[in-house]
Coordinates of C-alpha atoms and ligand atoms in Angstrom, one line a residue:
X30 CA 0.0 0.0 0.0
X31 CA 1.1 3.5 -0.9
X32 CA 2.4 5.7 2.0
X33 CA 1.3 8.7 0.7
X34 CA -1.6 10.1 -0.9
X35 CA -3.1 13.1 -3.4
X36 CA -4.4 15.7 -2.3
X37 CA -5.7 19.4 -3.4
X38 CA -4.0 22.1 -1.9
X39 CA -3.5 26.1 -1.8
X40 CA 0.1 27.5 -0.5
X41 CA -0.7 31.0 -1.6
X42 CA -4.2 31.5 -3.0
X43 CA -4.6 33.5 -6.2
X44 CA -7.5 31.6 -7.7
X45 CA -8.1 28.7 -9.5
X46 CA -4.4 28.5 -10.5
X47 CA -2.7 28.6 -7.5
X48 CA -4.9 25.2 -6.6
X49 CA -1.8 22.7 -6.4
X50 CA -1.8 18.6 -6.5
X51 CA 0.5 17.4 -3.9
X52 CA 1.2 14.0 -2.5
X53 CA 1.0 14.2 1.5
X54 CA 1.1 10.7 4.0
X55 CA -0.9 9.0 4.8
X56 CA -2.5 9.0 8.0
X57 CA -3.9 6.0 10.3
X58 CA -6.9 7.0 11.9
X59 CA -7.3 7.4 16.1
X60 CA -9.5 6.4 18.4
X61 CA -13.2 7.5 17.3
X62 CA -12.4 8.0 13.6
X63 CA -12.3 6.3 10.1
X64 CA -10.1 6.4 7.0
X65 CA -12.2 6.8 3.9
X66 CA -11.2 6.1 0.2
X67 CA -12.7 8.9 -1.5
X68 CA -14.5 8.4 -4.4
X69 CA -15.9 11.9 -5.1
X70 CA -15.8 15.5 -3.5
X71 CA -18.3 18.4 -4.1
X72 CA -16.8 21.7 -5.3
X73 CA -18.5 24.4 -3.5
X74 CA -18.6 28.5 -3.6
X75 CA -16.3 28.5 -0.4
X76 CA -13.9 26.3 -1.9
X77 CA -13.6 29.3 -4.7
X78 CA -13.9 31.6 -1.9
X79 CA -10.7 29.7 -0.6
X80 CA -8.2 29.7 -3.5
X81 CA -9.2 33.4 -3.7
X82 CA -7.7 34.0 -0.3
X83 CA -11.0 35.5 0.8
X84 CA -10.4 33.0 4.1
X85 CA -6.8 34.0 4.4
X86 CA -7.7 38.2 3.6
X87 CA -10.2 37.8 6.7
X88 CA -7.4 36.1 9.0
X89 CA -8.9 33.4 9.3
X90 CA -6.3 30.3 8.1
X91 CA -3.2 29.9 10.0
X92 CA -1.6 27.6 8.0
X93 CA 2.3 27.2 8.1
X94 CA 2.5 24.7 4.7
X95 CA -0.7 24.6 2.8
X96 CA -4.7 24.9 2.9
X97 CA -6.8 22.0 2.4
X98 CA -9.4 22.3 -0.1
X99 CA -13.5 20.9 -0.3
X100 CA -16.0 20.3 3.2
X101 CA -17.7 17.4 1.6
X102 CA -17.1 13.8 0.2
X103 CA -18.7 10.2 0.0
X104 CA -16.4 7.3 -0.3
X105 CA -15.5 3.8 1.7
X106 CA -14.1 3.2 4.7
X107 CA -10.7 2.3 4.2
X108 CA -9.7 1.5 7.9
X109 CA -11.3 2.0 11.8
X110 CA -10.2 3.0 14.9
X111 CA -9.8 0.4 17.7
X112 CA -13.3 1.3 18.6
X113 CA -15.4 2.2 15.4
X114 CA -17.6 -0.5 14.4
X115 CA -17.7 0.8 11.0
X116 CA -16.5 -2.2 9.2
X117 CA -14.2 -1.7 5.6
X118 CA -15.4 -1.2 2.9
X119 CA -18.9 0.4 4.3
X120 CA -20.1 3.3 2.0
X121 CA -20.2 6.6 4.2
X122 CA -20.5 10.5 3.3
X123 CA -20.1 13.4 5.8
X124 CA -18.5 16.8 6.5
X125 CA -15.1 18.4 7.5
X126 CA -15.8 22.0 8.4
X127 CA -13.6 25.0 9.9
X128 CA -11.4 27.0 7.2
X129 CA -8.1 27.0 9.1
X130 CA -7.2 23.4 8.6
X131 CA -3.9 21.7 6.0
X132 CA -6.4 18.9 4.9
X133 CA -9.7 18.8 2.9
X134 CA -12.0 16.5 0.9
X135 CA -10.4 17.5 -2.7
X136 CA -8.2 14.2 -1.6
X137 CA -7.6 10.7 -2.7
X138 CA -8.5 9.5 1.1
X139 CA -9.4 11.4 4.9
X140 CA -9.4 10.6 8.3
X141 CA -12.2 12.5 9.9
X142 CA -14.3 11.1 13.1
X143 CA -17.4 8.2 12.4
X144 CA -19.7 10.3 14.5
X145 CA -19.6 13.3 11.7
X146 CA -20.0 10.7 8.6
X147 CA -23.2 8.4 8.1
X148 CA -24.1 5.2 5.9
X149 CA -25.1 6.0 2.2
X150 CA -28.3 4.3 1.1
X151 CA -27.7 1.0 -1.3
X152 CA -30.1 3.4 -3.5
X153 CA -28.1 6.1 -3.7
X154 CA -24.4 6.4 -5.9
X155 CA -21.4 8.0 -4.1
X156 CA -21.1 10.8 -6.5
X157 CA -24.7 11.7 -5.7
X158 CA -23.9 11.5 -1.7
X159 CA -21.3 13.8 -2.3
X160 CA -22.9 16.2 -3.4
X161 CA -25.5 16.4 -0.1
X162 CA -23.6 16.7 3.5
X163 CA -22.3 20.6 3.2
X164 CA -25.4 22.2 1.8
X165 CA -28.3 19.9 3.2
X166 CA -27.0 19.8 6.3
X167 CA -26.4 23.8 5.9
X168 CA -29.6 24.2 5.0
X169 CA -31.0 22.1 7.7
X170 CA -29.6 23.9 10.2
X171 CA -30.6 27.1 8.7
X172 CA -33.8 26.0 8.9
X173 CA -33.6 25.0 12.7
X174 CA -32.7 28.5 13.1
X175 CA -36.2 29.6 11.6
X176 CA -38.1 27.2 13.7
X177 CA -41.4 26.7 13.2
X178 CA -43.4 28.4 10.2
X179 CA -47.0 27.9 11.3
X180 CA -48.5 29.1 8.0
X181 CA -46.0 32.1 7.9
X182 CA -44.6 33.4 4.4
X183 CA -40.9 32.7 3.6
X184 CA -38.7 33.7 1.1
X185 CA -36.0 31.2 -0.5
X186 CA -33.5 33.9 -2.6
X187 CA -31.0 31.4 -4.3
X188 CA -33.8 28.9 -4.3
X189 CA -32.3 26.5 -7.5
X190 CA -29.3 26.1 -5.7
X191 CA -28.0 23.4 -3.7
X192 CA -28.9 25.3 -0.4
X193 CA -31.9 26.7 -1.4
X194 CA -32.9 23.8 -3.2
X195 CA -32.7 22.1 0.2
X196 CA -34.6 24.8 2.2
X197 CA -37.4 24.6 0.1
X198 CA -38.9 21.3 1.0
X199 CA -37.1 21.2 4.7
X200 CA -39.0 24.6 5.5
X201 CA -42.2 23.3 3.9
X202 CA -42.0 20.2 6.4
X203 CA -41.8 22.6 9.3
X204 CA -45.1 24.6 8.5
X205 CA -44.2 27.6 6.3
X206 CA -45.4 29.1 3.3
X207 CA -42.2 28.8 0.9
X208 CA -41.7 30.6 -2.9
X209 CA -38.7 30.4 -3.8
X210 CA -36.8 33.5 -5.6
X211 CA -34.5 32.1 -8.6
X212 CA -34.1 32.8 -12.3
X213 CA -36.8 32.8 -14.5
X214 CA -35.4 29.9 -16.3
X215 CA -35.5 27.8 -12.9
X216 CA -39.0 28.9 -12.2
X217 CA -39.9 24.6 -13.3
X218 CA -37.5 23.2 -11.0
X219 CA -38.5 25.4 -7.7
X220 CA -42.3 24.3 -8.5
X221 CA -41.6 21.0 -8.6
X222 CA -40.1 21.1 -4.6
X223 CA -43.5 22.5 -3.7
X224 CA -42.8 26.6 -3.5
X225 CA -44.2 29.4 -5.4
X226 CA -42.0 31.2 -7.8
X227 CA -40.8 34.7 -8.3
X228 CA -38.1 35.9 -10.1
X229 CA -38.4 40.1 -7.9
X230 CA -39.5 39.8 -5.1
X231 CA -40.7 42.8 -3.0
X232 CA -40.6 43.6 0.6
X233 CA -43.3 42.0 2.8
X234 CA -41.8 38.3 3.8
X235 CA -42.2 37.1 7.3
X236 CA -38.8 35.5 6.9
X237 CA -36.4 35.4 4.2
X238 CA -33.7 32.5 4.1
X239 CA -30.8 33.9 2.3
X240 CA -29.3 30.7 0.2
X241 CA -27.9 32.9 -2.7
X242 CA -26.4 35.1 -0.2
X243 CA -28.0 38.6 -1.2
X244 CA -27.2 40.1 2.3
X245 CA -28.2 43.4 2.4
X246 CA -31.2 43.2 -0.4
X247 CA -32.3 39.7 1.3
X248 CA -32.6 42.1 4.9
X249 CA -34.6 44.3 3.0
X250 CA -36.9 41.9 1.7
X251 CA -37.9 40.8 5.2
X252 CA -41.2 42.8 6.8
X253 CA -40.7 45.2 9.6
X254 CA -40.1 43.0 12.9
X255 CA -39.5 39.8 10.9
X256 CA -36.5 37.3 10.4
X257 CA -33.5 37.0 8.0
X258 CA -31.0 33.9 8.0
X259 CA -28.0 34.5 6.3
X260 CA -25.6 32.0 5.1
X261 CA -22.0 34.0 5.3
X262 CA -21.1 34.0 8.5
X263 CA -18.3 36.1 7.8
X264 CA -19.7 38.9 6.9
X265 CA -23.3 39.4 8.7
X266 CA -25.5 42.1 7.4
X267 CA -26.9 44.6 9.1
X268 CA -30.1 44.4 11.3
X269 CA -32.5 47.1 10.1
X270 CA -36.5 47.9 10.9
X271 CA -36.8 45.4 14.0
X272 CA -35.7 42.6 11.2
X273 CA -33.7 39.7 13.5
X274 CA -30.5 39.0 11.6
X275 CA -29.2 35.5 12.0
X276 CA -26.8 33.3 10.1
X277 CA -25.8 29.7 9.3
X278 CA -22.4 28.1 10.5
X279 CA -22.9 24.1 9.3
X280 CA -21.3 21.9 11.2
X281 CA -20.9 17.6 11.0
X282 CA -23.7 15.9 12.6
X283 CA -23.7 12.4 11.3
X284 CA -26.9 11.1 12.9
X285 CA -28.5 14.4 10.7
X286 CA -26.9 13.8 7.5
X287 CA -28.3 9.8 7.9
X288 CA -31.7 11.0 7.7
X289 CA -31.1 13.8 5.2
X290 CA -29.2 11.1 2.7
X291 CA -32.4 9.3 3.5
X292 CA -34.7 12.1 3.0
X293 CA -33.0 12.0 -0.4
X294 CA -32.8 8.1 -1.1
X295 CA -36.9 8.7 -1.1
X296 CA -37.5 11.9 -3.5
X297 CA -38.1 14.1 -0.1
X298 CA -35.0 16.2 -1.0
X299 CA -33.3 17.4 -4.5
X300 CA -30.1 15.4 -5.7
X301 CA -28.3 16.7 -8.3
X302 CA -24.9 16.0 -10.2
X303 CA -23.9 18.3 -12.7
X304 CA -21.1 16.3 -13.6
X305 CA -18.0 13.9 -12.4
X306 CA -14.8 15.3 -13.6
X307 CA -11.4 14.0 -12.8
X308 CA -9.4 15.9 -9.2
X309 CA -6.7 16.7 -11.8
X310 CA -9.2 19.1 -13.8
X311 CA -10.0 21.1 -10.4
X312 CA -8.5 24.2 -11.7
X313 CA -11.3 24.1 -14.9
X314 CA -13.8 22.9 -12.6
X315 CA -13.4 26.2 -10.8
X316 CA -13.6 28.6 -13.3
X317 CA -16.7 26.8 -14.8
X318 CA -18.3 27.4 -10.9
X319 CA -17.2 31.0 -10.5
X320 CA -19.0 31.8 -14.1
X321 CA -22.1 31.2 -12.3
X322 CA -25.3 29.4 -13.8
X323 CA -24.4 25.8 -12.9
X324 CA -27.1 23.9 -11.5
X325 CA -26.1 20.8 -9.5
X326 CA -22.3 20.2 -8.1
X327 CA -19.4 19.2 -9.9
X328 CA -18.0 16.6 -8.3
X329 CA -14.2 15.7 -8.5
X330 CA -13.3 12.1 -8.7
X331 CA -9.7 11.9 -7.1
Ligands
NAP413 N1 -22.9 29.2 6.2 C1 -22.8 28.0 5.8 O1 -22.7 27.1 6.6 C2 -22.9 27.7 4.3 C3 -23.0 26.3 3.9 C4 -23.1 26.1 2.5 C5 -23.2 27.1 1.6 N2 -23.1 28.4 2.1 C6 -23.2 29.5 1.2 O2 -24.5 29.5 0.6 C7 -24.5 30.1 -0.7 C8 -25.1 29.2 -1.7 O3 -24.3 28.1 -1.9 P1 -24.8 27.0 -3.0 O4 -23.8 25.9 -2.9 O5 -26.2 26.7 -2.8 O6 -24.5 27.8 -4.3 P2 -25.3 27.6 -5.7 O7 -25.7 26.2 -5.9 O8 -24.4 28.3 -6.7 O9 -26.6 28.4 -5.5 C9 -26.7 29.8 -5.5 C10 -27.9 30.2 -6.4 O10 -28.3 31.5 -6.2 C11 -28.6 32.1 -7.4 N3 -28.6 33.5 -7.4 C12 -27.5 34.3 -7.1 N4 -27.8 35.6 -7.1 C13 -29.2 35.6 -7.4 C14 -30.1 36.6 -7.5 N5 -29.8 37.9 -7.4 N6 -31.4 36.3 -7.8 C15 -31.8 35.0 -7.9 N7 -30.9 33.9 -7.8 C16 -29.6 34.3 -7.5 C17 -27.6 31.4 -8.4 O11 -28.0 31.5 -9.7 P3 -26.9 31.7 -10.9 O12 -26.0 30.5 -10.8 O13 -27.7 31.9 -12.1 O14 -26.1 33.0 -10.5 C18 -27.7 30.0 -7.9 O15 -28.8 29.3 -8.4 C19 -23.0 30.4 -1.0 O16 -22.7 31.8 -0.7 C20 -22.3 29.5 0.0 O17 -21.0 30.0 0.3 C21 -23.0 28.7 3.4

C-alpha cells in the first residue's frame, strides 16, 4: 500500500491557478475516527472563496504549509479506529468543516471522526452522496434556526441552488409558506419542490432564508419585525426595521446527515450531479463554478 496520498491544496491563493496537486502521507486513523477512500468531493462557492484568499484576507487560516481544499465527500471506509464499528469497505458520506485546517476533501483518502460521517443508502451512488452533507446539512440547520413556520410566508433567494434547493422542502416540512426567488429559467424546477416562484420579489416576507447570499437586499426583503437567516457567517448584514438578523455556520452531525441522505434516497430532498470530472481538472472545474449558472455540483473524482 502506498504511504502517501493526493491531495488538493492552496500555498498562496490567487485563484483557480494557484490550486496545487501534492502527494501528503498517509495517515492511520485514532481512536473514534475512520479512513475513507474517496471516491468523489463536491466543489462548492467556499472552496472558490478559498483559493481566492478571501479566508486568508479575513485572518482566518493559519496555516504554516498549505490549505486544504472541499468540506464534503462520499467514499468507503478504508480502515477503523480500535473502537469504530464501521466495518471496511462500508459506504459513508459526511463533513469536515472550519477553514483553518492543512487537509480537505479535494483528496484521494481522509481521516475524519465516524460520528460526523453516516451510511449512504444502497439506493443512492457516491457521487450523488457527495454532493448532499455541506449544503443539506447547511440548510437544515438554517432552517432549525427559523423554527417553526405555522402558516408564515418565507422567502427562499437562491432557491435552485444546492442550499436553497434544500430549504425549500425542509422549511415546507416545518409549516411555512415557501416561494422560492431564482431565475426565470429555474422557475420549473422550484415548483416541482412544492414553492411558489418569483423571479423580484418585493418587501413583505415574514422570513427570508438567504441561500444565494444577497445580504443586504435579502434584509430588505424581510417585513418590519421579521427574520432574516443568512448564510455568510463572515460577513453578517446589518439588522435594520426590528428585522432579526441570524446566520448559518454548518457543522458535521452524522446522525443528521443519515436521515437527510435518506430524506433524499426517497424523492423528499433534490439530488443533483452536474457532472463527475477528474481531481486533476480542479483548476477548470473552478472557473466553470465562479461563471455562475451551474445547477447541480461538480463533483471531483480523485
Ligand atoms: N454558512 C454555511 O454554513 C454555508 C454552507 C453552505 C453554503 N453556504 C453559502 O451558501 C451560498 C449558496 O451556496 P450553494 O452551494 O447553494 O450555491 P449555488 O448552488 O451556486 O446556488 C446559488 C444560487 O443563487 C442564485 N442566485 C445568485 N444571485 C441571485 C439573484 N440575485 N437572484 C436569484 N438567484 C440568484 C444562483 O443563480 P446563478 O447561478 O444563475 O447565478 C444559484 O442558483 C454560498 O454563498 C455558499 O458559500 C454557506
Amino acid at each position: 500500500m502506498s504511504t502517501t496520498y493526493r491531495t488538493a491544496v492552496v500555498r498562496t491563493p490567487g485563484g483557480p491557478d494557484s490550486i496545487e496537486i501534492i502527494d501528503v502521507p498517509v495517515v492511520e486513523p485514532g481512536p473514534g475516527q475512520v479512513r475513507v477512500e474517496i471516491a468523489g468531493a463536491a466543489v462548492n462557492p467556499v472552496d472558490l472563496a478559498l483559493s481566492a484568499g478571501v479566508f486568508h484576507g479575513l485572518g482566518m487560516i493559519d496555516q504554516p504549509d498549505h490549505t486544504g481544499l472541499g468540506w464534503d465527500f462520499a467514499g468507503t471506509v478504508a480502515a477503523a479506529g480500535p473502537d469504530v464499528d464501521l466495518p471496511v469497505g462500508s459506504r459513508v458520506a459526511g463533513l469536515v468543516d472550519g477553514f483553518d485546517r492543512d487537509f480537505g476533501t479535494y483528496a484521494e483518502q481522509l481521516v475524519v471522526a465516524a460520528s460526523d460521517t453516516a451510511l449512504v443508502p444502497d439506493s443512492l451512488d457516491l457521487a450523488t452522496a457527495a454532493t448532499i452533507p455541506l449544503n443539506s446539512l447547511a440548510a437544515a440547520q438554517l432552517v432549525d434556526l427559523l423554527g417553526d413556520g405555522g402558516g408564515r410566508s418565507l422567502l427562499v433567494t437562491g432557491a435552485a441552488g444546492a442550499v436553497g434547493g434544500y430549504i425549500i422542502p425542509l422549511a415546507r416540512d416545518r409549516g411555512w409558506r415557501v416561494t422560492g426567488l431564482a431565475r426565470t429559467k429555474d422557475e420549473k424546477f422550484v415548483r416541482s419542490l412544492g414553492a411558489d416562484f418569483t423571479a423580484q420579489a418585493a418587501r413583505g416576507w415574514d422570513a427570508v432564508a438567504d441561500g444565494a447570499a444577497i445580504q443586504e437586499q435579502g434584509v430588505a426583503l424581510v417585513r418590519d419585525g421579521g427574520l432574516f437567516v443568512g448564510v455568510q457567517p463572515g460577513a453578517r448584514p446589518a439588522a435594520e426595521r426590528g428585522v432579526t438578523v441570524l446566520v448559518v455556520v454548518a457543522h458535521p452531525d452524522g446522525a443528521r446527515l443519515a436521515q437527510l441522505l435518506d430524506a433524499t434516497a426517497s424523492g423528499h430532498l433534490p439530488a443533483r450531479v452536474h457532472a463527475v470530472v477528474p481531481l486533476d481538472q480542479v483548476a477548470a472545474v473552478h472557473r466553470a463554478v465562479a461563471e455562475g449558472g451551474v445547477r447541480g455540483k461538480y463533483v471531483l473524482r480523485p
